[in-house]
Short mmCIF file of N, CA and C in Angstrom, two decimals:
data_model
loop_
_atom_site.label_atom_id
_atom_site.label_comp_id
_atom_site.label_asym_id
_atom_site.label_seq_id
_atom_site.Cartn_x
_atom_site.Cartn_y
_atom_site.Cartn_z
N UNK A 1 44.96 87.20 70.08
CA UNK A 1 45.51 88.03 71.15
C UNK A 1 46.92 87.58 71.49
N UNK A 2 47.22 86.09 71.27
CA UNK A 2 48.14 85.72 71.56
C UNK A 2 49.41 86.05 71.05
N UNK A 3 48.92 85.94 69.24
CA UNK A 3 49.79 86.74 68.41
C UNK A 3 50.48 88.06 68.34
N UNK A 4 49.77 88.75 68.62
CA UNK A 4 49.50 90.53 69.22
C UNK A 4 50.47 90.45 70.37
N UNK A 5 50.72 89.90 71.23
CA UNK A 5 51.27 90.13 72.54
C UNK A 5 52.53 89.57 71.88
N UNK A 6 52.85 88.66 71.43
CA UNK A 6 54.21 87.93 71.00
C UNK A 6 54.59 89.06 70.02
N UNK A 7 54.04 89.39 69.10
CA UNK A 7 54.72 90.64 68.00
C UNK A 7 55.15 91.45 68.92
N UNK A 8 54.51 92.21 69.86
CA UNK A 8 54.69 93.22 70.35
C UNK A 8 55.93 92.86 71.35
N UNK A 9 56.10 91.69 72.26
CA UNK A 9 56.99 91.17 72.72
C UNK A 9 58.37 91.72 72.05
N UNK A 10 58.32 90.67 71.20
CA UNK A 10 59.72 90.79 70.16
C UNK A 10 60.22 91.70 70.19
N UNK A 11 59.09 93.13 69.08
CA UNK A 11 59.96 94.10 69.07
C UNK A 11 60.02 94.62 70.15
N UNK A 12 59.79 94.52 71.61
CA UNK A 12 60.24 95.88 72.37
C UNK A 12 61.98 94.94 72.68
N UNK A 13 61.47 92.93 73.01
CA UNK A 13 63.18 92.48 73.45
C UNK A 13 63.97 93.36 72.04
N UNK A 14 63.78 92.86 70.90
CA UNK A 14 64.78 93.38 70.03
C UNK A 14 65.20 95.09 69.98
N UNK A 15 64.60 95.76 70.30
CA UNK A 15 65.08 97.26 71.06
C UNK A 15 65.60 97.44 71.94
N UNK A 16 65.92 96.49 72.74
CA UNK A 16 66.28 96.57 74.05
C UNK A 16 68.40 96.57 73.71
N UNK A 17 68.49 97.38 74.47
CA UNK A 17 70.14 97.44 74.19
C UNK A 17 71.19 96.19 74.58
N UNK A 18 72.02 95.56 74.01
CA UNK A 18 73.10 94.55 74.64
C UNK A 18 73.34 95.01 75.94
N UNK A 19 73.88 94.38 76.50
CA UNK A 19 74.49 94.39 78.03
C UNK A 19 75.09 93.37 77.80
N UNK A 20 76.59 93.97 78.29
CA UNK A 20 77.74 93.18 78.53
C UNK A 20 78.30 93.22 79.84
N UNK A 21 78.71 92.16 80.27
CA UNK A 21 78.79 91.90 81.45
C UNK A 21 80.70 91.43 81.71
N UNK A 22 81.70 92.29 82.08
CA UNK A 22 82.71 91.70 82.21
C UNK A 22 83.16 91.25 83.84
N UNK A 23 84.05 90.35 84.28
CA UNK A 23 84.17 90.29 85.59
C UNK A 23 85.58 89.32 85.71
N UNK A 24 85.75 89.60 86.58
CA UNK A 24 87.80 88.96 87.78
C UNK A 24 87.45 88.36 88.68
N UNK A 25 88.04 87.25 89.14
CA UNK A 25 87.66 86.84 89.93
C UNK A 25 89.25 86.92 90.65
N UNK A 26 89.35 87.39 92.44
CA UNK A 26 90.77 87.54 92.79
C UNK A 26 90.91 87.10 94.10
N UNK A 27 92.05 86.79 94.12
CA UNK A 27 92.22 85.84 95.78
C UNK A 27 92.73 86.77 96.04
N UNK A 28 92.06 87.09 97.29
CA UNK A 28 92.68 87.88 98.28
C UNK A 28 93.59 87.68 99.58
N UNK A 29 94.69 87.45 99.50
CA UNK A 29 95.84 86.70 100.64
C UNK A 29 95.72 87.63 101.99
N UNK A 30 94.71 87.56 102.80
CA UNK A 30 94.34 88.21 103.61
C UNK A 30 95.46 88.04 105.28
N UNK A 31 96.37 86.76 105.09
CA UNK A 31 97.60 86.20 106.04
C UNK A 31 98.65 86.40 105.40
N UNK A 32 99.17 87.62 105.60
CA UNK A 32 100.47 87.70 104.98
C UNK A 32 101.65 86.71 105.63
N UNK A 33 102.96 86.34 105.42
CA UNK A 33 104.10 85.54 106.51
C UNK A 33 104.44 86.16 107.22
N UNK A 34 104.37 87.53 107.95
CA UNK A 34 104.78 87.81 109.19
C UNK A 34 103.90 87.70 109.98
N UNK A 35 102.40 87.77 109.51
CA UNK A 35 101.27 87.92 110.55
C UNK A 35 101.46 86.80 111.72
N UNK A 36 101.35 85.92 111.51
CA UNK A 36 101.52 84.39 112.85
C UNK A 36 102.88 85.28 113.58
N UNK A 37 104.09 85.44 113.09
CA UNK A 37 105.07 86.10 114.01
C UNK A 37 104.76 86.96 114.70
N UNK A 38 104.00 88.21 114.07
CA UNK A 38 103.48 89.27 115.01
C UNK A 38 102.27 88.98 115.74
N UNK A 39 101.31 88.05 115.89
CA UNK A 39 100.52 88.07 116.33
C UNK A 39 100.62 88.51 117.54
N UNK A 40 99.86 89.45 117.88
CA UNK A 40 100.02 89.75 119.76
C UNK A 40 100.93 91.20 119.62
N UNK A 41 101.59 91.61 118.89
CA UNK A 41 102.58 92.21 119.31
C UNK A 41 102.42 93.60 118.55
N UNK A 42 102.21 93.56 116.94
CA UNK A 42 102.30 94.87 116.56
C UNK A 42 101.05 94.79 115.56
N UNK A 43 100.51 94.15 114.87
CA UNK A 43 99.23 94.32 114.13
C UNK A 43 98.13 93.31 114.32
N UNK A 44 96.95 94.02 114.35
CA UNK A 44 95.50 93.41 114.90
C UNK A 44 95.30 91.98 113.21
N UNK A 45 95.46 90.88 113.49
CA UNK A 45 94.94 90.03 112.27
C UNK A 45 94.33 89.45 112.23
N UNK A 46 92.74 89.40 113.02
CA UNK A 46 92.07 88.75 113.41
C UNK A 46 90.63 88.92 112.35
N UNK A 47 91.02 89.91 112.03
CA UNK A 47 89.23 91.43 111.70
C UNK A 47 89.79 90.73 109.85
N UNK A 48 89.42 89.95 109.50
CA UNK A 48 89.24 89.65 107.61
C UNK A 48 88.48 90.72 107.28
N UNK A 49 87.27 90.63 108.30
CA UNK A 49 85.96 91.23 107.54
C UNK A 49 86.08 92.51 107.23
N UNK A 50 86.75 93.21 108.08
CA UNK A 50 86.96 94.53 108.20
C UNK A 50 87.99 95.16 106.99
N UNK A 51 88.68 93.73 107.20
CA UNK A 51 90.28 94.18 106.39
C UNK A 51 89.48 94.52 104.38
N UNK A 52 88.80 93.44 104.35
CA UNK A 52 87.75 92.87 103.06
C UNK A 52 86.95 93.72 102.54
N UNK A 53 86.57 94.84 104.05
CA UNK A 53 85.56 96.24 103.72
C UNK A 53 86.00 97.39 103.76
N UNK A 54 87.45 97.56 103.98
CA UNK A 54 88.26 98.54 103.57
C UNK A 54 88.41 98.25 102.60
N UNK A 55 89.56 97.65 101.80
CA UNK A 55 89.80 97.33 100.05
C UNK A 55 88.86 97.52 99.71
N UNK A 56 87.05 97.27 99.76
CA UNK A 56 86.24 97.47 98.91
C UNK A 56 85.69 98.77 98.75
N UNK A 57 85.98 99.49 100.30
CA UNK A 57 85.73 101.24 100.07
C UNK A 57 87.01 101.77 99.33
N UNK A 58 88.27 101.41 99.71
CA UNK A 58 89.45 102.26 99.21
C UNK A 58 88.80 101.60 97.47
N UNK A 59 88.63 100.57 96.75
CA UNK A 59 88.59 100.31 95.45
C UNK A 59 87.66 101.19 94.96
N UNK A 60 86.34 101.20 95.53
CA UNK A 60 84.98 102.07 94.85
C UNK A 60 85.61 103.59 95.28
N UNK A 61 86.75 104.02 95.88
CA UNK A 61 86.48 105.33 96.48
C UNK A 61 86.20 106.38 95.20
N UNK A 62 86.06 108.04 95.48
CA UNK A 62 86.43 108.78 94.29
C UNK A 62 87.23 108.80 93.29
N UNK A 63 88.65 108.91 94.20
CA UNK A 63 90.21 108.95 93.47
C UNK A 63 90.04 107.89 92.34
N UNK A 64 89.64 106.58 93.00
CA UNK A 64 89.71 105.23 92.03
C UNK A 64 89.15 105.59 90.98
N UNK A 65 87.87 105.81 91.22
CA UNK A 65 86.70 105.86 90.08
C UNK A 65 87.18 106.97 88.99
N UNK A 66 87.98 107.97 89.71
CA UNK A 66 88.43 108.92 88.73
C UNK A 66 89.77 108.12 87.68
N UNK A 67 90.61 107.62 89.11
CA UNK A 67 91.38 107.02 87.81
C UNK A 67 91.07 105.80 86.74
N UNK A 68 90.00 105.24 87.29
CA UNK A 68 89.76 104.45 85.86
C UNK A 68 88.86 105.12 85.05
N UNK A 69 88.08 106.04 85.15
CA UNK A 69 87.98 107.16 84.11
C UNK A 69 88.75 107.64 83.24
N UNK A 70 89.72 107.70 83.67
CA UNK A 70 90.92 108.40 82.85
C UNK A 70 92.04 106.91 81.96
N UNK A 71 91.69 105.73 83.49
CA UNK A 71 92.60 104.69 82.48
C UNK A 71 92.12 104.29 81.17
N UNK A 72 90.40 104.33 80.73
CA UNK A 72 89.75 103.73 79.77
C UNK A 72 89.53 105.24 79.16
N UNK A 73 89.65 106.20 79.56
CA UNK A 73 89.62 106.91 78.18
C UNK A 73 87.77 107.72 78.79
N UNK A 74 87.25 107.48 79.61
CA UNK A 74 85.49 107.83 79.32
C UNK A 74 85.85 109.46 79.95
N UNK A 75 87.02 109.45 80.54
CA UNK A 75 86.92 111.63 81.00
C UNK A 75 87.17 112.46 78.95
N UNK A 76 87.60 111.85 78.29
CA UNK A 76 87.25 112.19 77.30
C UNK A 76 85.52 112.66 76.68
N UNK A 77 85.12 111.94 76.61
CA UNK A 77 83.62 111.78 76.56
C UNK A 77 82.83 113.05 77.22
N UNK A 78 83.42 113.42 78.21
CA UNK A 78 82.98 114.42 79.37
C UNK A 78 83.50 115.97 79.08
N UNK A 79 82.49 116.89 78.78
CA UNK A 79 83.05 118.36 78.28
C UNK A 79 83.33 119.32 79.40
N UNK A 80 82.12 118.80 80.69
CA UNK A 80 81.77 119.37 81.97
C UNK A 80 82.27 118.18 82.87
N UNK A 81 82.32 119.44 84.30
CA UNK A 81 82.06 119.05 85.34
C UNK A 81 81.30 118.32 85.56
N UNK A 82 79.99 118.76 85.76
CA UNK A 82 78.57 117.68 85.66
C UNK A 82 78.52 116.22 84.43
N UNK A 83 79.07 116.40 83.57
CA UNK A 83 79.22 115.01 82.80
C UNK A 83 79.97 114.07 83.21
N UNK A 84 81.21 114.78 84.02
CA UNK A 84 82.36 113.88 84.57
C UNK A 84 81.89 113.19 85.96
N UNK A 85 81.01 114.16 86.78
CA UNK A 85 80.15 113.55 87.75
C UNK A 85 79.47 112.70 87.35
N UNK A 86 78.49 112.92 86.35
CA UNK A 86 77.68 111.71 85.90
C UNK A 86 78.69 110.05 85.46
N UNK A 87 79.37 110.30 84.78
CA UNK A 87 80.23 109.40 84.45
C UNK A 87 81.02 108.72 85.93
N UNK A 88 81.51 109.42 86.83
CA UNK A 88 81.76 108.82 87.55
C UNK A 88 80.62 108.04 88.48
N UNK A 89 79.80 108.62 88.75
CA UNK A 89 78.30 108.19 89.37
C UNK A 89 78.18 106.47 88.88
N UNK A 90 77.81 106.99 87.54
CA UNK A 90 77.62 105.47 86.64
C UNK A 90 78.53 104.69 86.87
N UNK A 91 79.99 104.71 86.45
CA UNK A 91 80.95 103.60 87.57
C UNK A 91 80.78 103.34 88.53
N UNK A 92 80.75 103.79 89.61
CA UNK A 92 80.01 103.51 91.03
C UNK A 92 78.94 102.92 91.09
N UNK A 93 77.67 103.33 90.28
CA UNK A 93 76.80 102.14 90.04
C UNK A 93 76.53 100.68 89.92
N UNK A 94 77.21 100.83 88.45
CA UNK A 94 77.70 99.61 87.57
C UNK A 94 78.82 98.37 87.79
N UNK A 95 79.43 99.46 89.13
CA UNK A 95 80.39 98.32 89.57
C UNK A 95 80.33 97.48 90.54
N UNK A 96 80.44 96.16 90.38
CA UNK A 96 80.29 94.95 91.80
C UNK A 96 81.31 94.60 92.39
N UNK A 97 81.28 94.61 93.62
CA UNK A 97 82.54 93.75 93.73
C UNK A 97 82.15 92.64 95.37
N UNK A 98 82.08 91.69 95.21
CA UNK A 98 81.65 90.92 96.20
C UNK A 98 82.15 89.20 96.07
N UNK A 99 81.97 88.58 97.12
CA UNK A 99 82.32 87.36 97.07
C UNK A 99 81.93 86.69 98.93
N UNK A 100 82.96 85.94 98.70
CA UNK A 100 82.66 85.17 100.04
C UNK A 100 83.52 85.04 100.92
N UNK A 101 83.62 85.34 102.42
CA UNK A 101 85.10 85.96 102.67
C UNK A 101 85.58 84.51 103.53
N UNK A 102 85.03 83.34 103.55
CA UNK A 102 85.74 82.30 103.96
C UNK A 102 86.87 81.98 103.02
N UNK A 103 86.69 81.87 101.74
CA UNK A 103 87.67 81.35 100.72
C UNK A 103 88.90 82.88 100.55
N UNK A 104 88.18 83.72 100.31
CA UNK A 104 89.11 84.66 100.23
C UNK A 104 89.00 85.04 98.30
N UNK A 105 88.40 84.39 98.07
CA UNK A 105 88.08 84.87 96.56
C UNK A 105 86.98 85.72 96.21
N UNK A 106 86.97 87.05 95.48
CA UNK A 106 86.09 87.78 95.41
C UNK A 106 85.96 88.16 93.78
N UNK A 107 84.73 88.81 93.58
CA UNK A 107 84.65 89.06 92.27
C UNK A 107 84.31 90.53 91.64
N UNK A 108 85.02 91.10 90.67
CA UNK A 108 85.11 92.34 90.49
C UNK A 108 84.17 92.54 89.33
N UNK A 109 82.87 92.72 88.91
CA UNK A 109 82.51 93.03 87.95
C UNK A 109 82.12 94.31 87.29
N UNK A 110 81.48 94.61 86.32
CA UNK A 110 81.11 95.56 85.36
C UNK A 110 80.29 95.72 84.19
N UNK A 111 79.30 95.78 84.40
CA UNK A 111 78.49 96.41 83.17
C UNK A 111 78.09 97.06 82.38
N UNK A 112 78.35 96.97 80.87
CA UNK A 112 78.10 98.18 80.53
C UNK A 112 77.41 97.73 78.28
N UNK A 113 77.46 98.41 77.68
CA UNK A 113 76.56 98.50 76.41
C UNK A 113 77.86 98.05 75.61
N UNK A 114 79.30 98.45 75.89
CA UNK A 114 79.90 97.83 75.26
C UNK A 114 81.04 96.71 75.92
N UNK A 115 81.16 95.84 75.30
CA UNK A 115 82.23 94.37 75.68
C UNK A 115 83.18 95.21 76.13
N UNK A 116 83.87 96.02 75.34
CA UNK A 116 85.74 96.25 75.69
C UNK A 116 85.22 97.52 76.50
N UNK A 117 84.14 98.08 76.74
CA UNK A 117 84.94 99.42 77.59
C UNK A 117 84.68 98.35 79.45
N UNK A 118 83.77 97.45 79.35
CA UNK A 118 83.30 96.42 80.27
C UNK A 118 84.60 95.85 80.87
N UNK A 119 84.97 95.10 79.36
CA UNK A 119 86.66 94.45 80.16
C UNK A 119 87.75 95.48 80.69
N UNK A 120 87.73 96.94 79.79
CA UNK A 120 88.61 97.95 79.80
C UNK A 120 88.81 98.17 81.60
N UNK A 121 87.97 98.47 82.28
CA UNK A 121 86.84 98.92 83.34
C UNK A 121 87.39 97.84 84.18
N UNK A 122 86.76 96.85 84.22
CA UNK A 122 87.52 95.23 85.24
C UNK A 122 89.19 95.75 84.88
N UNK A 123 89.54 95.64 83.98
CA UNK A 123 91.19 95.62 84.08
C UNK A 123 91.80 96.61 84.79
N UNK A 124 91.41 97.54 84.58
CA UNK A 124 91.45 98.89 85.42
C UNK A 124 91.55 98.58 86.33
N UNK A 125 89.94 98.42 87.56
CA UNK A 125 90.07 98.09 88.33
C UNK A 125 91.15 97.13 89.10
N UNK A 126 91.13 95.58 88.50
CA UNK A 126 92.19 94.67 88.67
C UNK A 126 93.32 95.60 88.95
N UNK A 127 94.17 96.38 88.17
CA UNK A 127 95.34 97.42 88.43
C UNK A 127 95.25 98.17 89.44
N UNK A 128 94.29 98.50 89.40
CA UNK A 128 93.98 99.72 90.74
C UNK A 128 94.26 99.18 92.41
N UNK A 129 93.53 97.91 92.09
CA UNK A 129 92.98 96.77 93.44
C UNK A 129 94.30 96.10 93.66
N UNK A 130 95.37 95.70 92.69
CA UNK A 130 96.85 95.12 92.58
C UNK A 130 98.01 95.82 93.71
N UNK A 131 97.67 97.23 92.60
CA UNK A 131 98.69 98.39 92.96
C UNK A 131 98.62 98.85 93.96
N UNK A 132 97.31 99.05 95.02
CA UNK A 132 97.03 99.22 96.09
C UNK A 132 97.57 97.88 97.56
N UNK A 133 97.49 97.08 96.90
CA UNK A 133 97.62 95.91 97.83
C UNK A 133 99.07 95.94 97.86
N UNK A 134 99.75 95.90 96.97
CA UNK A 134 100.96 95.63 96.18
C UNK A 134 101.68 97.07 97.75
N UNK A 135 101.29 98.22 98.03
CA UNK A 135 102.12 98.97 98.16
C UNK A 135 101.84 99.06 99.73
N UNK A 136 100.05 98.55 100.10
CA UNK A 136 99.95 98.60 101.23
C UNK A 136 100.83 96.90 101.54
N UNK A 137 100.91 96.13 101.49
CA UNK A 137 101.85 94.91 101.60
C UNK A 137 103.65 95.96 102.25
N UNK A 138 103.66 96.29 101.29
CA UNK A 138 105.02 96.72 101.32
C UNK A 138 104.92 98.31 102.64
N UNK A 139 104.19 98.52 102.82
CA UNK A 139 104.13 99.56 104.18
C UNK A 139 103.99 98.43 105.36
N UNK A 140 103.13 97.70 105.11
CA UNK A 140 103.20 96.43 106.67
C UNK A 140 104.44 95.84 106.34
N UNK A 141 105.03 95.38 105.07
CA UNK A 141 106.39 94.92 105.91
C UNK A 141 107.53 95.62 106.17
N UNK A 142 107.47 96.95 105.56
CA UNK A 142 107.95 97.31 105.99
C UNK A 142 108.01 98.01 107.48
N UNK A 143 106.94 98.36 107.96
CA UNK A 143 106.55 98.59 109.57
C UNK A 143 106.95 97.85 110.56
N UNK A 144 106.86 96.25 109.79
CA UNK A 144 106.91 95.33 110.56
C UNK A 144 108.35 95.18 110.82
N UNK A 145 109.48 95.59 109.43
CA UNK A 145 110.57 95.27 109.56
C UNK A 145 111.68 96.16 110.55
N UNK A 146 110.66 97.41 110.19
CA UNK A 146 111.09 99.05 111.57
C UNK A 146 111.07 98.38 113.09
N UNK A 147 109.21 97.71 113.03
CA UNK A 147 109.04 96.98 114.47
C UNK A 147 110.14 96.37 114.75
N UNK A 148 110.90 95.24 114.28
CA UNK A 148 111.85 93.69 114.40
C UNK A 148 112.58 94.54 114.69
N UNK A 149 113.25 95.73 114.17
CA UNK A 149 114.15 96.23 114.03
C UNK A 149 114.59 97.02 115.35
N UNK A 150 113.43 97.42 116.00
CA UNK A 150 113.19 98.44 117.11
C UNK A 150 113.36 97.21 118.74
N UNK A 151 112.65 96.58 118.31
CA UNK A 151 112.74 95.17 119.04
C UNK A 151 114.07 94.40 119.48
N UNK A 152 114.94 94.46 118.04
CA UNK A 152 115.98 93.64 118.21
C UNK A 152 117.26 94.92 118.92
N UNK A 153 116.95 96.17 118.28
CA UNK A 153 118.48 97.38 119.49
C UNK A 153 117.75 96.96 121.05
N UNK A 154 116.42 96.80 121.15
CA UNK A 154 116.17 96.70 122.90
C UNK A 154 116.78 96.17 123.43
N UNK A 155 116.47 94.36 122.43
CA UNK A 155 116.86 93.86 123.53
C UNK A 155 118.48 93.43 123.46
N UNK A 156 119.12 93.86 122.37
CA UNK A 156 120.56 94.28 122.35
C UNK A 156 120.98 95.31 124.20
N UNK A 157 120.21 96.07 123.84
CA UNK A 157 120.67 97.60 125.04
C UNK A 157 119.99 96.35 126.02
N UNK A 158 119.29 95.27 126.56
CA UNK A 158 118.98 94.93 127.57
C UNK A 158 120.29 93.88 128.18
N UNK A 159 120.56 93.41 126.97
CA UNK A 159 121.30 92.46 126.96
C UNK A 159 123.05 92.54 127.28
N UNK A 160 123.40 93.97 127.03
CA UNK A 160 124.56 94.67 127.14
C UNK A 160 124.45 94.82 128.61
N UNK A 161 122.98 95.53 129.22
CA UNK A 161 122.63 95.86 130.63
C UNK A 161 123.03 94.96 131.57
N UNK A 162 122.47 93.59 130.94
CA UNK A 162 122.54 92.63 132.13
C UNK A 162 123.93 91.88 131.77
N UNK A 163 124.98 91.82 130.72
CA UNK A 163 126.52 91.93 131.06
C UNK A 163 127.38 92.29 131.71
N UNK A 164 126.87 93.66 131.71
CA UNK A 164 127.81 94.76 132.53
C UNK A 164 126.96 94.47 134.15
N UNK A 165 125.35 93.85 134.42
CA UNK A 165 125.87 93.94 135.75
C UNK A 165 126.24 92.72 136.30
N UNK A 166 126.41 91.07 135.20
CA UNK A 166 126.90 90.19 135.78
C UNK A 166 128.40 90.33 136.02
N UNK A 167 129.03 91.46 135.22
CA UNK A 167 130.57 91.39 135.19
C UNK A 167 130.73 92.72 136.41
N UNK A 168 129.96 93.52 136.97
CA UNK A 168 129.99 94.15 138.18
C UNK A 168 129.67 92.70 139.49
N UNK A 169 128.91 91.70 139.35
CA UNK A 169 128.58 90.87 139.93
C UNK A 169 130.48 89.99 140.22
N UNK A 170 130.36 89.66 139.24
CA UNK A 170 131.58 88.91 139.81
C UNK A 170 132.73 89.33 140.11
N UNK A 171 132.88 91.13 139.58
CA UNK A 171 134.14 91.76 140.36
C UNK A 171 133.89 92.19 141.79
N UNK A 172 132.35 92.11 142.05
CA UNK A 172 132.45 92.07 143.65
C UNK A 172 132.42 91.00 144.32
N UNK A 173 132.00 89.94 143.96
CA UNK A 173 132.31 88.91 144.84
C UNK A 173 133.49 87.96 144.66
N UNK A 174 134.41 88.32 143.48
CA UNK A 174 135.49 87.40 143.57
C UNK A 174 136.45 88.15 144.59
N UNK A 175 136.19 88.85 145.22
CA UNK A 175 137.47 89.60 146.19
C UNK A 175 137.08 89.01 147.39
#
């Protein structure tokens, strides 16, 4: 019986399809260098967790999933509508992305039957998750640099204010 169960074993593992497993591992710089300056003043930097569960909805969103469909080539594959749904579905599935948000390092993985469409898929992603950070970075500093900017004519116009009334100040009392 023992034999019987081990034959039968075998062949169903040896039918069983590869699975390949590709994955990134990425630091996420969640303190940009203006944050300590602005603290208090123009952006909330307290919320990681929040910040950590946005990037991971904006990464899994539709748009994404569509464009790494299209970066690896699998909207080919797809004749329909409904295939391209399915295909995107299965990315959304298949894809992980998790870690530990004290360190700030997280991990992007992917599974799939073949090695390179696996790595294809992580790299993608990686680009997607880059290019996004890469541009939201550059809208906070730049906001931030509008803020400084808005900040520094004030207190220019405050500073002009209180000139003109120390120099009204001393043309009335030097007489």
């Amino acid at each position: 019986i023992a034999w019987i169960v081990c034959v039968v074993g075998w062949t169903v593992v040896a039918k069983m399809p590869d699975q390949y497993q590709a994955s990134a591992r990425v630091y996420v710089d969640t303190s940009s260098v203006l944050r300590p300056l602005l603290q208090g003043l123009a952006i909330n930097t307290s919320d990681t967790q929040r910040t950590i569960f946005l990037m991971t909805r904006t990464l899994l969103s539709r748009p994404n999933l569509e464009k790494v469909m299209r970066m690896t080539d699998l909207d080919l594959q797809a004749t329909t509508d409904t295939a391209k749904e399915q295909i995107v579905d299965g990315l959304k599935e298949n894809i992980k992305f998790y870690g530990t948000s004290r360190e700030n390092i997280y991990t992007i993985a992917y599974q799939d039957d073949s090695p390179d469409l696996a790595k294809l898929v992580v790299r993608s992603l990686l680009t997607i998750f880059m290019e996004s950070n890469l541009g939201e970075a550059r809208k906070e500093q730049d906001s931030a640099t509008q803020f400084l900017e808005q900040q520094k004519a004030e207190y220019e116009r405050r500073m002009r204010e209180l000139e003109n009334e120390l120099t009204r100040f001393k043309q009335r009392n030097l007489s």
